[in-house]
């Protein structure tokens, strides 16, 4: 532990259970000396084990539906009261597609579901940043991170409408990141993470094949939830002060691969 986040205060969205990337991140941020408020959708709290995480990290929990500006306003005001000042770091670790969940094909979408998924997975990031910005809730040199996936750039058929949601999310990071940087000296980035076995991840059709393929394609293998937590800690720390408007791959090298020997060998009838 390096005390990288000593004295820093933040908000962490999206810790549902101990597999969640946000859960691992909360644990690592705590180890590095950061203090934070945990938040999730009210419905997720009833299902989740967030109390256990709160106890472990000495944090308070404030429920908020990330699609509700009213909830976000309440969350941000209460967090500043609890933490005793402005915010240094925010993690947006939220994603959901009803089309994916209900097995509705990309070419046969239910647009009410599509819209709901876009609101939860992408527009919520704009709503969050706009609320932080209007309330002037971020300290200078603060850092905001959202999690994304490479289906925003390349085709992964079963990722369905989440691919479009992630493209939108990454665009919001750049567009809002400009104004947040210019006006408040706050940086905004997305981390594009390897497939990871979590509730959201495992919901994607054929996830087991998907994760095994990515692992075989990547020279360093898939990045784990813990790897993602560590990367996020670095982005919250003062060591990355002028990294902003970036989509940063945490994927063991997958995004720059064409093909690997391990994958080729499955087509050549040879063992690795
Ligand atoms: P997870 O299922 O543990 O976390 C998703 C979270 O979103 C849950 O805590 C859920 O309660 C929350 N959420 C859903 N609707 C919400 C709402 N209306 N308001 C507030 N919170 C809401 O899964 P995971 O994998 O940890 O997901 C975190 C992020 O990482 C997501 O953005 C996901 O798309 C992204 N990601 C995941 C990958 C994977 O393979 N698991 C790969 C790349 C990115």
Short mmCIF file of N, CA and C and ligand atoms in Angstrom, two decimals, residues 14 16 20-21 40-41 44 64-66 93-95 120 147-149 166 193-196 198-201 207, ligand 1:
data_model
loop_
_atom_site.label_atom_id
_atom_site.label_comp_id
_atom_site.label_asym_id
_atom_site.label_seq_id
_atom_site.Cartn_x
_atom_site.Cartn_y
_atom_site.Cartn_z
N UNK A 14 -21.99 1.53 -7.92
CA UNK A 14 -22.05 0.24 -8.63
C UNK A 14 -21.51 -0.99 -7.93
N UNK A 16 -22.29 -4.06 -6.25
CA UNK A 16 -23.48 -4.90 -6.03
C UNK A 16 -23.12 -6.08 -5.12
N UNK A 20 -18.26 -7.44 -8.09
CA UNK A 20 -18.35 -6.16 -8.80
C UNK A 20 -17.00 -5.47 -8.89
N UNK A 21 -16.73 -4.87 -10.03
CA UNK A 21 -15.48 -4.12 -10.19
C UNK A 21 -15.45 -2.97 -9.17
N UNK A 40 -25.73 3.01 -4.77
CA UNK A 40 -26.25 2.11 -5.79
C UNK A 40 -27.74 2.39 -5.92
N UNK A 41 -28.36 1.80 -6.94
CA UNK A 41 -29.81 1.96 -7.12
C UNK A 41 -30.52 1.33 -5.92
N UNK A 44 -31.08 -2.35 -6.18
CA UNK A 44 -29.86 -3.16 -6.10
C UNK A 44 -29.43 -3.36 -4.65
N UNK A 64 -29.15 5.90 -4.66
CA UNK A 64 -29.48 6.85 -5.73
C UNK A 64 -29.67 6.08 -7.03
N UNK A 65 -30.76 6.35 -7.70
CA UNK A 65 -30.94 5.85 -9.06
C UNK A 65 -30.18 6.82 -9.97
N UNK A 66 -29.17 6.32 -10.65
CA UNK A 66 -28.29 7.20 -11.43
C UNK A 66 -29.00 7.85 -12.62
N UNK A 93 -19.59 3.05 -12.24
CA UNK A 93 -19.42 1.63 -12.60
C UNK A 93 -20.81 1.03 -12.73
N UNK A 94 -21.52 1.48 -13.76
CA UNK A 94 -22.95 1.20 -13.93
C UNK A 94 -23.21 0.76 -15.36
N UNK A 95 -23.92 -0.35 -15.50
CA UNK A 95 -24.30 -0.76 -16.85
C UNK A 95 -25.48 -1.71 -16.78
N UNK A 120 -29.59 4.38 -18.29
CA UNK A 120 -28.83 3.83 -17.16
C UNK A 120 -27.33 3.78 -17.47
N UNK A 147 -16.45 3.12 -16.45
CA UNK A 147 -15.98 1.85 -17.02
C UNK A 147 -16.70 1.53 -18.32
N UNK A 148 -15.92 1.05 -19.29
CA UNK A 148 -16.47 0.80 -20.62
C UNK A 148 -15.90 -0.50 -21.19
N UNK A 149 -16.33 -0.82 -22.41
CA UNK A 149 -15.88 -2.05 -23.05
C UNK A 149 -15.62 -1.81 -24.54
N UNK A 166 -22.00 2.07 -24.79
CA UNK A 166 -20.61 2.34 -24.41
C UNK A 166 -19.98 3.40 -25.33
N UNK A 193 -12.25 -2.16 -20.06
CA UNK A 193 -11.82 -3.31 -19.26
C UNK A 193 -12.05 -4.62 -20.02
N UNK A 194 -11.19 -5.61 -19.79
CA UNK A 194 -11.39 -6.98 -20.30
C UNK A 194 -12.73 -7.53 -19.81
N UNK A 195 -13.29 -8.54 -20.50
CA UNK A 195 -14.45 -9.24 -19.94
C UNK A 195 -14.11 -9.76 -18.55
N UNK A 196 -15.03 -9.58 -17.62
CA UNK A 196 -14.78 -9.86 -16.20
C UNK A 196 -16.01 -10.57 -15.63
N UNK A 198 -18.69 -10.90 -13.59
CA UNK A 198 -19.52 -10.18 -12.62
C UNK A 198 -20.98 -10.42 -13.00
N UNK A 199 -21.89 -9.85 -12.25
CA UNK A 199 -23.32 -10.00 -12.59
C UNK A 199 -23.60 -9.40 -13.96
N UNK A 200 -23.14 -8.16 -14.20
CA UNK A 200 -23.38 -7.50 -15.49
C UNK A 200 -22.69 -8.27 -16.61
N UNK A 201 -21.43 -8.65 -16.40
CA UNK A 201 -20.64 -9.33 -17.44
C UNK A 201 -21.27 -10.66 -17.84
N UNK A 207 -21.00 -15.67 -22.61
CA UNK A 207 -19.93 -14.99 -21.88
C UNK A 207 -18.71 -15.89 -21.64
P1 LIG B 1 -22.07 -5.34 -11.69
O1 LIG B 1 -23.34 -5.99 -12.13
O2 LIG B 1 -21.45 -5.83 -10.44
O3 LIG B 1 -22.25 -3.75 -11.62
C1 LIG B 1 -23.20 -3.03 -12.36
C2 LIG B 1 -23.84 -2.06 -11.39
O4 LIG B 1 -24.72 -1.13 -12.02
C3 LIG B 1 -24.66 -2.77 -10.30
O5 LIG B 1 -24.14 -2.46 -9.02
C4 LIG B 1 -26.03 -2.19 -10.51
O6 LIG B 1 -26.81 -2.15 -9.32
C5 LIG B 1 -25.70 -0.82 -11.06
N1 LIG B 1 -26.87 -0.14 -11.62
C6 LIG B 1 -27.76 -0.63 -12.53
N2 LIG B 1 -28.74 0.25 -12.75
C7 LIG B 1 -28.47 1.33 -11.96
C8 LIG B 1 -29.13 2.58 -11.75
N3 LIG B 1 -30.27 2.90 -12.38
N4 LIG B 1 -28.58 3.46 -10.86
C9 LIG B 1 -27.44 3.16 -10.21
N5 LIG B 1 -26.77 1.99 -10.39
C10 LIG B 1 -27.29 1.09 -11.24
O7 LIG B 1 -21.08 -5.56 -12.93
P2 LIG B 1 -19.64 -4.95 -13.30
O8 LIG B 1 -19.11 -5.85 -14.35
O9 LIG B 1 -18.86 -4.69 -12.08
O10 LIG B 1 -20.03 -3.59 -14.02
C11 LIG B 1 -19.44 -2.34 -13.74
C12 LIG B 1 -19.13 -1.57 -15.00
O11 LIG B 1 -18.06 -2.22 -15.70
C13 LIG B 1 -20.29 -1.46 -15.99
O12 LIG B 1 -20.25 -0.17 -16.58
C14 LIG B 1 -19.92 -2.50 -17.02
O13 LIG B 1 -20.53 -2.26 -18.27
C15 LIG B 1 -18.42 -2.29 -17.06
N6 LIG B 1 -17.66 -3.36 -17.72
C16 LIG B 1 -17.84 -4.66 -17.34
C17 LIG B 1 -17.18 -5.67 -18.00
C18 LIG B 1 -17.44 -7.09 -17.64
O14 LIG B 1 -17.12 -7.99 -18.44
N7 LIG B 1 -17.95 -7.36 -16.47
C19 LIG B 1 -16.22 -5.40 -19.10
C20 LIG B 1 -16.05 -3.98 -19.38
C21 LIG B 1 -16.77 -3.01 -18.73
#
